[in-house]
Amino acid sequence: MADPAPLPRPAAGPITSQLNRREPDYLAGLNAEQRDAVLTTEGPLLVLAGAGTGKTRVLTTRIAHILNQRIAWGSQILAVTFTNKAAAEMKKRIHELVPALDGLPWMGTFHSISARILRQHAELVDLKPQFTILDTDDQIRVIKQLLEAENIDEKRWPARQFAGMLDAWKNRGLLPKDVPASDSAYYANGKGGKLYYDYQARLKALNAADFGDLLLECIRLFRENPEVLAEYHRKFKYMLVDEYQDSNTAQYLWLRLLAQGKPAPEANICVVGDDDQSIYGWRGAEVDNILRFESDFPGAKVIKLERNYRSTANILKAASTLIAYNEGRLGKTLFTDIAEGGEPLSFTQVYDSEEEARTVGEEIEQYQRQGEPLNSMAILVRASFQMREFEERFITLGINYRVIGGPRFYERKEIRDALAYLRLVAQPADDLAFERIVNVPKRGLGDSTVKMLMETARSMNLPLLDATRLLVETEELKPKQRTTLRALVGQFDDWARRSESLQPYELVEQILEESGYTDMLSADKSAESQGRKENLKELSRAMEEFETLGGFLEHIALVMDRDNADATDAVTIMTLHSAKGLEFNTVFLPGWEDGTFPSQRSMDESGRAGLEEERRLGYVGITRGRKRVRISAAQNRRIHGLWQSAIPSRFVDELPPDAVEVTDRGSAYGGYGYGGGAASRFNKADPFESVYETPGWQRARANQASRKGGGPLTIEGELVARSVDLGSQTSGFARGERVFHLKFGYGEVISIEGNKLTIDFEKAGTKKVLESFIKKG
Ligand code: ATP
Ligand code: MG
């Protein structure tokens, strides 16, 4: 709901006379530079400093100071953070420093603050205050409709591709009229520009804004309505921005507009950031924004913080040495006097990702025994597919964990879709699975068709798949839908047959291919769909350890059933990108292999710049650690049933040898040297020897044994009927009887075959229908 704008209150004005009476407690612990940054409340200020030097702390303290000294009211302060979570954290800390708050500062992300402003002036940008904020799925739906209206072939010009272009334009602050023709010309034979206009018009008709619009429309609002902008100039006396190195052009324009309330040398804007931590270039972030601050705000004061309060000397040394390989950086020094040296970083080579998870699990338990809370440990991965192995291991060990910035592996959409296919193969009565995938990928089955399937199933007391099987043999459905569903039922029968002989991972790969699911993802050019594909590959990898589908599904059921989502003490699993600004005593950085990290994609697509952004990501990762940083790399990755050897990340070589301790668990465990062990382990008699440790695994093996002996497919010991004998049921109708059908009208029964009747309708001709659709006439 819209939050009504508090009317600007009269400024309290700097009451500097109160400043020096007694030094407030919150200043006591700060070093000289930090203190300078907190006390310099007037004029533009740039705090440019490395990780862990207290930039965020300076921002928080600065707000506390402004409030405490009554330099301004809370509502006159605007603080922009990178995530809503960071804003919440900041609010909490300010409350601790200044318990009696006089009006809350506006704190949030660029997007959340923009939304708040837009709702107050919605009509000025052709929206109503309750406008909807579209998510990606909705956005794609709108684009598809537009493509259809324009007769543009979606296969050739995927909607996702256009969504990506829209996003890029919006990140650059470009309205439809601003997009250079050369930029939009190549999409859909020159129609890109027009589509942007149409898209915006459509959104207005829907009273909706997409994510990019929140900023863009806010910029338009300010530009076209100087009196509104002036109102915010009067209102926001102090502006603060964290993680400024990751702002994009639109965010930059937005800030500049708001900060222009006073001539540059007097604008009270404070930005803090670290050029070495700019990791959102792929989303349009412009590290130049931070480098340009001094010329944008002439007379800006620049403060550098060099003392790191977070990490040990070894961690800092490793991070600084790594980042020094980047060209085009400002260069900063960092020092610390925490724990002289401290524990060296570790780099461990393990055999494969499973062993990586096992090793990390052991270490976590060991630190836990030493009294470290799970909350103080984190696993930071480059790509979300890497999470699965850790999640399973932690479930096995009973280690609480939370996944930040995304659902748990088996709860991801693409994984649930794939599981639904598998469940339905194993268990044709699984109606939830049927409903989930009957039209995924899109098969042109509308709601009315699905409703008809459901009604039939309900009235005949049959599972959906069997009801469908029946219906497709009649003429109840329109020919197109009938053909589609008949093919689908045929596929499921086929997959069920194949599930008897194929390995589960082979089956899932075939299902994803043949159902069109893989094609659907390939047509989608977004970065997100790339991630989805990787997750599906990871699923098939996870399945390689199971010999039966039933065994695998049961394992999943156990994994998914677990509920410690709100456990207070839990290990954090997240991507490096979402770890920005956070800190943990112990940080695990797995998967430091070339191709995984640095990621192949970023190197292929952006060359040297891509590699440098990956290196900054490495810097961010290492500097999250306070006491311990444990890096690992697998020597082998199993892809499509084949082992491929992986080489350690080039970043490992860039770490200072004297700060890193190297262990090679891969060879210690199996005697396979790096690069050479692939085939030997694969051929071992029982490659699963070490994983049969949990009830799930034991049951999987027991189940596997039962299948090997030729037994029927079982789940939790119950026999799963593969199909219902449909022909043998008897009909309540007799030949020659007059009947009524809702769609076809009156007719006479010609022949009966179980519950399927052939009827000669007076108007519709001869049709095969289902018994449950007719009444005695
Ligand atoms: P990043 O670049 O990773 O966002 P940052 O520069 O924002 O880091 P902070 O998170 O503000 O750094 O601070 C890092 C840690 O150091 C925090 O735990 C913070 O409380 C602590 N810290 C900062 N300044 C001081 C200080 N003067 N005395 C003691 N601890 C401090
Ligand atoms: Mg910070």
Tab-separated table of C-alpha atoms in Angstrom, residues 67-435:
chain	number	residue	atom	x	y	z
A	67	LEU	CA	19.843	12.372	14.211
A	68	ASN	CA	21.551	12.514	17.537
A	69	GLN	CA	22.818	16.026	16.989
A	70	ARG	CA	19.446	17.087	15.599
A	71	ILE	CA	21.034	18.236	12.399
A	72	ALA	CA	17.952	16.966	10.548
A	73	TRP	CA	14.768	14.983	11.120
A	74	GLY	CA	14.743	11.317	10.266
A	75	SER	CA	12.395	11.895	7.368
A	76	GLN	CA	14.884	14.305	5.825
A	77	ILE	CA	17.468	11.583	5.372
A	78	LEU	CA	17.585	9.329	2.349
A	79	ALA	CA	19.795	6.235	2.608
A	80	VAL	CA	20.184	3.865	-0.321
A	81	THR	CA	21.455	0.375	0.286
A	82	PHE	CA	21.968	-2.517	-2.058
A	83	THR	CA	19.379	-4.922	-0.698
A	84	ASN	CA	16.272	-4.585	1.421
A	85	LYS	CA	17.970	-6.837	3.914
A	86	ALA	CA	20.864	-4.404	4.222
A	87	ALA	CA	18.369	-1.575	4.798
A	88	ALA	CA	16.678	-3.536	7.580
A	89	GLU	CA	20.052	-4.220	9.171
A	90	MET	CA	20.948	-0.546	9.003
A	91	LYS	CA	17.650	0.464	10.601
A	92	LYS	CA	18.337	-1.931	13.429
A	93	ARG	CA	21.803	-0.572	14.052
A	94	ILE	CA	20.606	3.026	13.997
A	95	HIS	CA	17.939	2.160	16.519
A	96	GLU	CA	20.640	0.816	18.774
A	97	LEU	CA	22.638	4.007	18.450
A	98	VAL	CA	19.695	6.424	18.650
A	99	PRO	CA	16.870	4.744	20.558
A	100	ALA	CA	14.421	7.652	20.410
A	101	LEU	CA	14.006	8.228	16.703
A	102	ASP	CA	12.311	11.344	15.401
A	103	GLY	CA	10.753	10.009	12.201
A	104	LEU	CA	12.366	7.193	10.271
A	105	PRO	CA	14.877	7.935	7.554
A	106	TRP	CA	13.928	6.732	4.074
A	107	MET	CA	16.056	3.636	3.736
A	108	GLY	CA	15.926	1.028	1.061
A	109	THR	CA	17.109	0.042	-2.372
A	110	PHE	CA	16.934	2.368	-5.344
A	111	HIS	CA	13.934	0.369	-6.479
A	112	SER	CA	11.992	0.371	-3.242
A	113	ILE	CA	12.493	4.089	-2.707
A	114	SER	CA	11.534	4.836	-6.309
A	115	ALA	CA	8.362	2.797	-5.927
A	116	ARG	CA	7.459	4.767	-2.831
A	117	ILE	CA	7.959	8.059	-4.648
A	118	LEU	CA	6.088	6.905	-7.750
A	119	ARG	CA	3.034	5.844	-5.788
A	120	GLN	CA	2.724	9.348	-4.481
A	121	HIS	CA	2.750	10.938	-7.911
A	122	ALA	CA	1.532	8.042	-10.018
A	123	GLU	CA	-0.904	10.097	-12.078
A	124	LEU	CA	1.953	12.275	-13.341
A	125	VAL	CA	3.469	9.272	-15.091
A	126	ASP	CA	0.122	7.901	-16.290
A	127	LEU	CA	-0.295	5.330	-13.537
A	128	LYS	CA	-2.680	4.911	-10.646
A	129	PRO	CA	-1.244	4.778	-7.139
A	130	GLN	CA	-1.992	1.065	-6.723
A	131	PHE	CA	-0.007	0.096	-9.838
A	132	THR	CA	1.323	-3.443	-9.972
A	133	ILE	CA	5.013	-4.198	-10.145
A	134	LEU	CA	5.453	-6.879	-12.785
A	135	ASP	CA	7.713	-9.836	-12.212
A	136	THR	CA	9.728	-11.420	-14.991
A	137	ASP	CA	7.082	-13.980	-15.895
A	138	ASP	CA	4.412	-11.315	-16.311
A	139	GLN	CA	6.803	-9.222	-18.306
A	140	ILE	CA	7.486	-12.085	-20.702
A	141	ARG	CA	3.774	-12.708	-21.087
A	142	VAL	CA	3.186	-9.100	-22.107
A	143	ILE	CA	6.041	-9.204	-24.603
A	144	LYS	CA	4.726	-12.407	-26.120
A	145	GLN	CA	1.332	-10.852	-26.683
A	146	LEU	CA	2.969	-7.918	-28.417
A	147	LEU	CA	5.062	-10.187	-30.619
A	148	GLU	CA	1.970	-12.062	-31.608
A	149	ALA	CA	0.090	-8.869	-32.412
A	150	GLU	CA	2.977	-7.805	-34.625
A	151	ASN	CA	3.237	-11.192	-36.284
A	152	ILE	CA	6.788	-11.615	-35.105
A	153	ASP	CA	7.999	-15.181	-34.892
A	154	GLU	CA	8.800	-15.822	-31.256
A	155	LYS	CA	11.064	-18.727	-32.103
A	156	ARG	CA	13.270	-16.472	-34.138
A	157	TRP	CA	13.023	-13.494	-31.816
A	158	PRO	CA	12.584	-14.864	-28.321
A	159	ALA	CA	10.622	-12.723	-25.872
A	160	ARG	CA	13.411	-13.125	-23.331
A	161	GLN	CA	15.862	-11.562	-25.691
A	162	PHE	CA	13.651	-8.518	-25.974
A	163	ALA	CA	13.207	-8.446	-22.213
A	164	GLY	CA	16.997	-8.337	-21.921
A	165	MET	CA	17.149	-5.411	-24.330
A	166	LEU	CA	14.446	-3.563	-22.411
A	167	ASP	CA	16.357	-4.084	-19.242
A	168	ALA	CA	19.584	-2.795	-20.712
A	169	TRP	CA	17.858	0.313	-22.077
A	170	LYS	CA	16.181	0.996	-18.797
A	171	ASN	CA	19.412	0.511	-16.881
A	172	ARG	CA	20.907	3.145	-19.124
A	173	GLY	CA	18.017	5.486	-18.401
A	174	LEU	CA	16.656	5.434	-21.953
A	175	LEU	CA	12.963	6.095	-22.637
A	176	PRO	CA	11.541	4.767	-25.927
A	177	LYS	CA	12.255	8.074	-27.617
A	178	ASP	CA	15.881	8.019	-26.462
A	179	VAL	CA	16.879	4.613	-27.815
A	180	PRO	CA	19.263	5.111	-30.736
A	181	ALA	CA	17.894	3.484	-33.896
A	182	SER	CA	21.109	1.512	-34.280
A	183	ASP	CA	20.417	-0.067	-30.904
A	184	SER	CA	16.972	-1.388	-31.640
A	185	ALA	CA	17.240	-2.023	-35.370
A	186	TYR	CA	18.504	-5.562	-35.353
A	187	TYR	CA	15.707	-7.051	-33.282
A	188	ALA	CA	12.713	-8.335	-35.240
A	189	ASN	CA	13.824	-6.670	-38.459
A	190	GLY	CA	13.817	-3.160	-37.168
A	191	LYS	CA	10.744	-3.386	-34.987
A	192	GLY	CA	12.600	-3.224	-31.656
A	193	GLY	CA	12.043	0.493	-31.172
A	194	LYS	CA	8.356	0.314	-31.910
A	195	LEU	CA	7.948	-2.644	-29.592
A	196	TYR	CA	9.407	-0.612	-26.757
A	197	TYR	CA	6.730	2.067	-27.310
A	198	ASP	CA	4.001	-0.564	-27.510
A	199	TYR	CA	5.283	-2.331	-24.426
A	200	GLN	CA	5.202	0.834	-22.350
A	201	ALA	CA	1.688	1.642	-23.605
A	202	ARG	CA	0.533	-1.840	-22.723
A	203	LEU	CA	1.960	-1.561	-19.221
A	204	LYS	CA	0.139	1.719	-18.705
A	205	ALA	CA	-3.096	0.075	-19.823
A	206	LEU	CA	-2.480	-2.630	-17.244
A	207	ASN	CA	-1.616	-0.001	-14.625
A	208	ALA	CA	1.704	-1.743	-14.188
A	209	ALA	CA	5.399	-0.975	-14.053
A	210	ASP	CA	8.271	-3.374	-14.496
A	211	PHE	CA	11.362	-3.269	-12.333
A	212	GLY	CA	13.299	-0.994	-14.649
A	213	ASP	CA	10.359	1.399	-14.849
A	214	LEU	CA	10.507	2.105	-11.158
A	215	LEU	CA	13.672	4.097	-11.688
A	216	LEU	CA	13.042	5.253	-15.209
A	217	GLU	CA	9.571	6.608	-14.500
A	218	CYS	CA	10.877	8.277	-11.392
A	219	ILE	CA	13.517	10.019	-13.489
A	220	ARG	CA	10.843	11.069	-15.972
A	221	LEU	CA	8.687	12.294	-13.111
A	222	PHE	CA	11.504	14.489	-11.818
A	223	ARG	CA	12.438	15.798	-15.239
A	224	GLU	CA	8.956	16.631	-16.381
A	225	ASN	CA	7.733	18.029	-13.087
A	226	PRO	CA	10.246	20.448	-11.633
A	227	GLU	CA	7.877	21.343	-8.802
A	228	VAL	CA	7.790	17.712	-7.656
A	229	LEU	CA	11.546	17.481	-7.811
A	230	ALA	CA	11.800	20.718	-5.848
A	231	GLU	CA	9.586	19.195	-3.181
A	232	TYR	CA	12.076	16.334	-2.762
A	233	HIS	CA	14.962	18.770	-2.825
A	234	ARG	CA	13.407	20.515	0.135
A	235	LYS	CA	12.648	17.237	1.808
A	236	PHE	CA	15.895	15.273	1.557
A	237	LYS	CA	18.582	17.251	3.266
A	238	TYR	CA	21.055	14.395	3.560
A	239	MET	CA	21.631	11.598	1.103
A	240	LEU	CA	23.777	8.516	1.627
A	241	VAL	CA	24.557	5.642	-0.723
A	242	ASP	CA	26.265	2.351	0.089
A	243	GLU	CA	27.989	0.113	-2.502
A	244	TYR	CA	28.091	2.995	-4.945
A	245	GLN	CA	30.476	1.103	-7.246
A	246	ASP	CA	27.561	-1.041	-8.400
A	247	SER	CA	25.168	1.730	-9.388
A	248	ASN	CA	24.046	1.795	-13.008
A	249	THR	CA	23.398	4.781	-15.230
A	250	ALA	CA	19.716	5.091	-14.349
A	251	GLN	CA	20.510	5.013	-10.646
A	252	TYR	CA	23.211	7.578	-11.205
A	253	LEU	CA	20.828	9.926	-13.042
A	254	TRP	CA	18.224	9.450	-10.336
A	255	LEU	CA	20.698	10.400	-7.626
A	256	ARG	CA	22.063	13.358	-9.535
A	257	LEU	CA	18.565	14.746	-9.990
A	258	LEU	CA	17.823	14.434	-6.298
A	259	ALA	CA	21.179	15.822	-5.216
A	260	GLN	CA	20.908	18.911	-7.395
A	261	GLY	CA	18.795	20.689	-4.810
A	262	LYS	CA	21.814	22.660	-3.762
A	263	PRO	CA	24.739	23.801	-5.885
A	264	ALA	CA	27.319	21.029	-6.135
A	265	PRO	CA	29.713	22.161	-3.407
A	266	GLU	CA	26.872	22.249	-0.899
A	267	ALA	CA	25.002	19.084	-1.818
A	268	ASN	CA	24.946	16.861	1.225
A	269	ILE	CA	25.525	13.625	-0.557
A	270	CYS	CA	27.802	10.930	0.781
A	271	VAL	CA	28.621	7.873	-1.274
A	272	VAL	CA	30.788	4.975	-0.160
A	273	GLY	CA	32.192	2.211	-2.282
A	274	ASP	CA	35.088	0.156	-3.499
A	275	ASP	CA	35.940	-0.038	-7.178
A	276	ASP	CA	37.463	-3.454	-6.572
A	277	GLN	CA	34.089	-4.809	-5.534
A	278	SER	CA	32.172	-3.827	-8.638
A	279	ILE	CA	30.552	-7.118	-9.621
A	280	TYR	CA	27.362	-6.158	-11.401
A	281	GLY	CA	28.780	-4.978	-14.725
A	282	TRP	CA	26.688	-7.667	-16.409
A	283	ARG	CA	23.625	-5.902	-15.096
A	284	GLY	CA	24.650	-2.509	-16.318
A	285	ALA	CA	26.589	-1.246	-13.302
A	286	GLU	CA	29.087	1.458	-14.227
A	287	VAL	CA	32.113	1.514	-12.004
A	288	ASP	CA	32.908	4.856	-13.642
A	289	ASN	CA	30.135	6.410	-11.578
A	290	ILE	CA	32.297	6.249	-8.508
A	291	LEU	CA	35.383	7.426	-10.355
A	292	ARG	CA	33.408	10.367	-11.714
A	293	PHE	CA	32.051	11.547	-8.402
A	294	GLU	CA	34.667	14.224	-7.904
A	295	SER	CA	33.987	15.829	-11.258
A	296	ASP	CA	30.211	15.607	-10.783
A	297	PHE	CA	30.436	17.283	-7.432
A	298	PRO	CA	33.323	19.716	-7.641
A	299	GLY	CA	34.801	20.372	-4.282
A	300	ALA	CA	33.871	16.917	-3.032
A	301	LYS	CA	35.874	15.694	-0.120
A	302	VAL	CA	37.472	12.295	-0.585
A	303	ILE	CA	38.296	10.127	2.380
A	304	LYS	CA	40.198	6.887	2.136
A	305	LEU	CA	39.972	4.264	4.830
A	306	GLU	CA	42.847	1.853	4.908
A	307	ARG	CA	42.554	-0.018	8.105
A	308	ASN	CA	40.616	-3.209	7.770
A	309	TYR	CA	38.719	-4.297	10.865
A	310	ARG	CA	37.330	-7.515	9.528
A	311	SER	CA	39.980	-9.955	8.423
A	312	THR	CA	43.317	-11.394	9.436
A	313	ALA	CA	46.507	-10.242	7.757
A	314	ASN	CA	46.717	-13.450	5.721
A	315	ILE	CA	43.234	-12.999	4.345
A	316	LEU	CA	43.954	-9.402	3.434
A	317	LYS	CA	47.217	-10.301	1.829
A	318	ALA	CA	45.584	-12.968	-0.286
A	319	ALA	CA	42.777	-10.645	-1.370
A	320	SER	CA	45.116	-7.754	-2.160
A	321	THR	CA	47.536	-9.943	-4.109
A	322	LEU	CA	44.728	-11.421	-6.170
A	323	ILE	CA	43.090	-8.118	-7.035
A	324	ALA	CA	46.438	-6.588	-7.993
A	325	TYR	CA	46.258	-8.703	-11.180
A	326	ASN	CA	43.479	-6.448	-12.419
A	327	GLU	CA	44.390	-3.482	-14.556
A	328	GLY	CA	42.339	-0.330	-14.515
A	329	ARG	CA	41.821	0.067	-10.811
A	330	LEU	CA	42.469	2.899	-8.458
A	331	GLY	CA	44.702	0.885	-6.189
A	332	LYS	CA	44.315	1.023	-2.467
A	333	THR	CA	46.293	-0.194	0.460
A	334	LEU	CA	44.790	-2.162	3.248
A	335	PHE	CA	46.261	-3.080	6.554
A	336	THR	CA	45.075	-4.714	9.703
A	337	ASP	CA	46.455	-5.544	13.068
A	338	ILE	CA	43.998	-8.284	13.753
A	339	ALA	CA	45.549	-11.611	14.739
A	340	GLU	CA	49.079	-11.061	13.454
A	341	GLY	CA	49.026	-13.200	10.362
A	342	GLY	CA	46.224	-15.429	11.520
A	343	GLU	CA	45.433	-18.846	10.152
A	344	PRO	CA	46.675	-19.260	6.577
A	345	LEU	CA	44.063	-19.646	3.872
A	346	SER	CA	43.693	-23.192	2.690
A	347	PHE	CA	43.452	-24.527	-0.808
A	348	THR	CA	42.323	-28.126	-1.050
A	349	GLN	CA	42.039	-30.251	-4.116
A	350	VAL	CA	39.381	-32.880	-3.794
A	351	TYR	CA	38.420	-35.711	-6.052
A	352	ASP	CA	35.009	-34.434	-7.061
A	353	SER	CA	32.214	-32.192	-5.882
A	354	GLU	CA	30.800	-34.872	-3.646
A	355	GLU	CA	34.063	-35.134	-1.803
A	356	GLU	CA	34.210	-31.371	-1.694
A	357	ALA	CA	30.871	-31.313	0.126
A	358	ARG	CA	31.987	-34.088	2.438
A	359	THR	CA	35.200	-32.273	3.342
A	360	VAL	CA	33.389	-29.017	3.983
A	361	GLY	CA	30.813	-30.866	6.088
A	362	GLU	CA	33.558	-32.416	8.220
A	363	GLU	CA	35.234	-29.100	8.752
A	364	ILE	CA	31.992	-27.417	9.712
A	365	GLU	CA	31.379	-30.081	12.328
A	366	GLN	CA	34.881	-29.665	13.606
A	367	TYR	CA	34.519	-25.884	13.984
A	368	GLN	CA	31.148	-26.426	15.572
A	369	ARG	CA	32.750	-28.677	18.178
A	370	GLN	CA	35.229	-25.893	18.852
A	371	GLY	CA	32.291	-23.686	19.723
A	372	GLU	CA	31.724	-21.764	16.497
A	373	PRO	CA	28.064	-21.129	15.780
A	374	LEU	CA	26.814	-22.241	12.370
A	375	ASN	CA	25.698	-18.664	11.763
A	376	SER	CA	29.293	-17.603	11.514
A	377	MET	CA	30.032	-19.940	8.587
A	378	ALA	CA	29.146	-19.529	4.950
A	379	ILE	CA	29.621	-21.311	1.668
A	380	LEU	CA	29.895	-18.923	-1.225
A	381	VAL	CA	29.447	-20.418	-4.667
A	382	ARG	CA	29.853	-18.965	-8.117
A	383	ALA	CA	26.755	-20.603	-9.590
A	384	SER	CA	23.641	-21.900	-7.928
A	385	PHE	CA	24.001	-25.435	-9.319
A	386	GLN	CA	26.947	-25.886	-6.978
A	387	MET	CA	24.633	-25.680	-3.979
A	388	ARG	CA	22.917	-29.034	-4.447
A	389	GLU	CA	25.810	-31.208	-3.321
A	390	PHE	CA	26.211	-29.195	-0.120
A	391	GLU	CA	22.519	-29.206	0.663
A	392	GLU	CA	22.360	-32.979	0.407
A	393	ARG	CA	25.449	-33.449	2.476
A	394	PHE	CA	24.172	-31.156	5.219
A	395	ILE	CA	20.852	-32.958	5.300
A	396	THR	CA	22.713	-36.216	5.675
A	397	LEU	CA	24.811	-34.842	8.500
A	398	GLY	CA	21.947	-32.959	10.124
A	399	ILE	CA	23.659	-29.593	9.737
A	400	ASN	CA	21.132	-26.764	9.555
A	401	TYR	CA	21.580	-24.547	6.568
A	402	ARG	CA	19.822	-21.738	4.796
A	403	VAL	CA	20.011	-20.798	1.167
A	404	ILE	CA	20.015	-17.059	0.600
A	405	GLY	CA	18.917	-15.348	-2.572
A	406	GLY	CA	16.995	-18.215	-4.014
A	407	PRO	CA	15.081	-21.347	-3.225
A	408	ARG	CA	16.747	-24.537	-2.133
A	409	PHE	CA	17.921	-26.665	-5.001
A	410	TYR	CA	15.023	-29.107	-5.122
A	411	GLU	CA	12.537	-26.290	-4.786
A	412	ARG	CA	13.638	-24.491	-7.904
A	413	LYS	CA	11.027	-24.278	-10.604
A	414	GLU	CA	12.895	-26.217	-13.269
A	415	ILE	CA	13.827	-28.927	-10.801
A	416	ARG	CA	10.248	-29.295	-9.615
A	417	ASP	CA	9.088	-29.505	-13.214
A	418	ALA	CA	11.578	-32.255	-13.971
A	419	LEU	CA	10.640	-34.070	-10.777
A	420	ALA	CA	6.972	-33.843	-11.731
A	421	TYR	CA	7.720	-35.664	-14.983
A	422	LEU	CA	9.631	-38.321	-13.110
A	423	ARG	CA	6.973	-38.722	-10.451
A	424	LEU	CA	4.330	-39.191	-13.068
A	425	VAL	CA	6.401	-41.834	-14.817
A	426	ALA	CA	6.866	-43.702	-11.564
A	427	GLN	CA	3.432	-43.022	-10.233
A	428	PRO	CA	0.749	-42.440	-12.877
A	429	ALA	CA	-1.742	-41.514	-10.176
A	430	ASP	CA	0.260	-38.450	-9.138
A	431	ASP	CA	-2.272	-35.814	-10.162
A	432	LEU	CA	-0.330	-32.900	-8.752
A	433	ALA	CA	2.571	-33.806	-10.967
A	434	PHE	CA	0.242	-34.122	-13.936
A	435	GLU	CA	-1.285	-30.712	-13.360
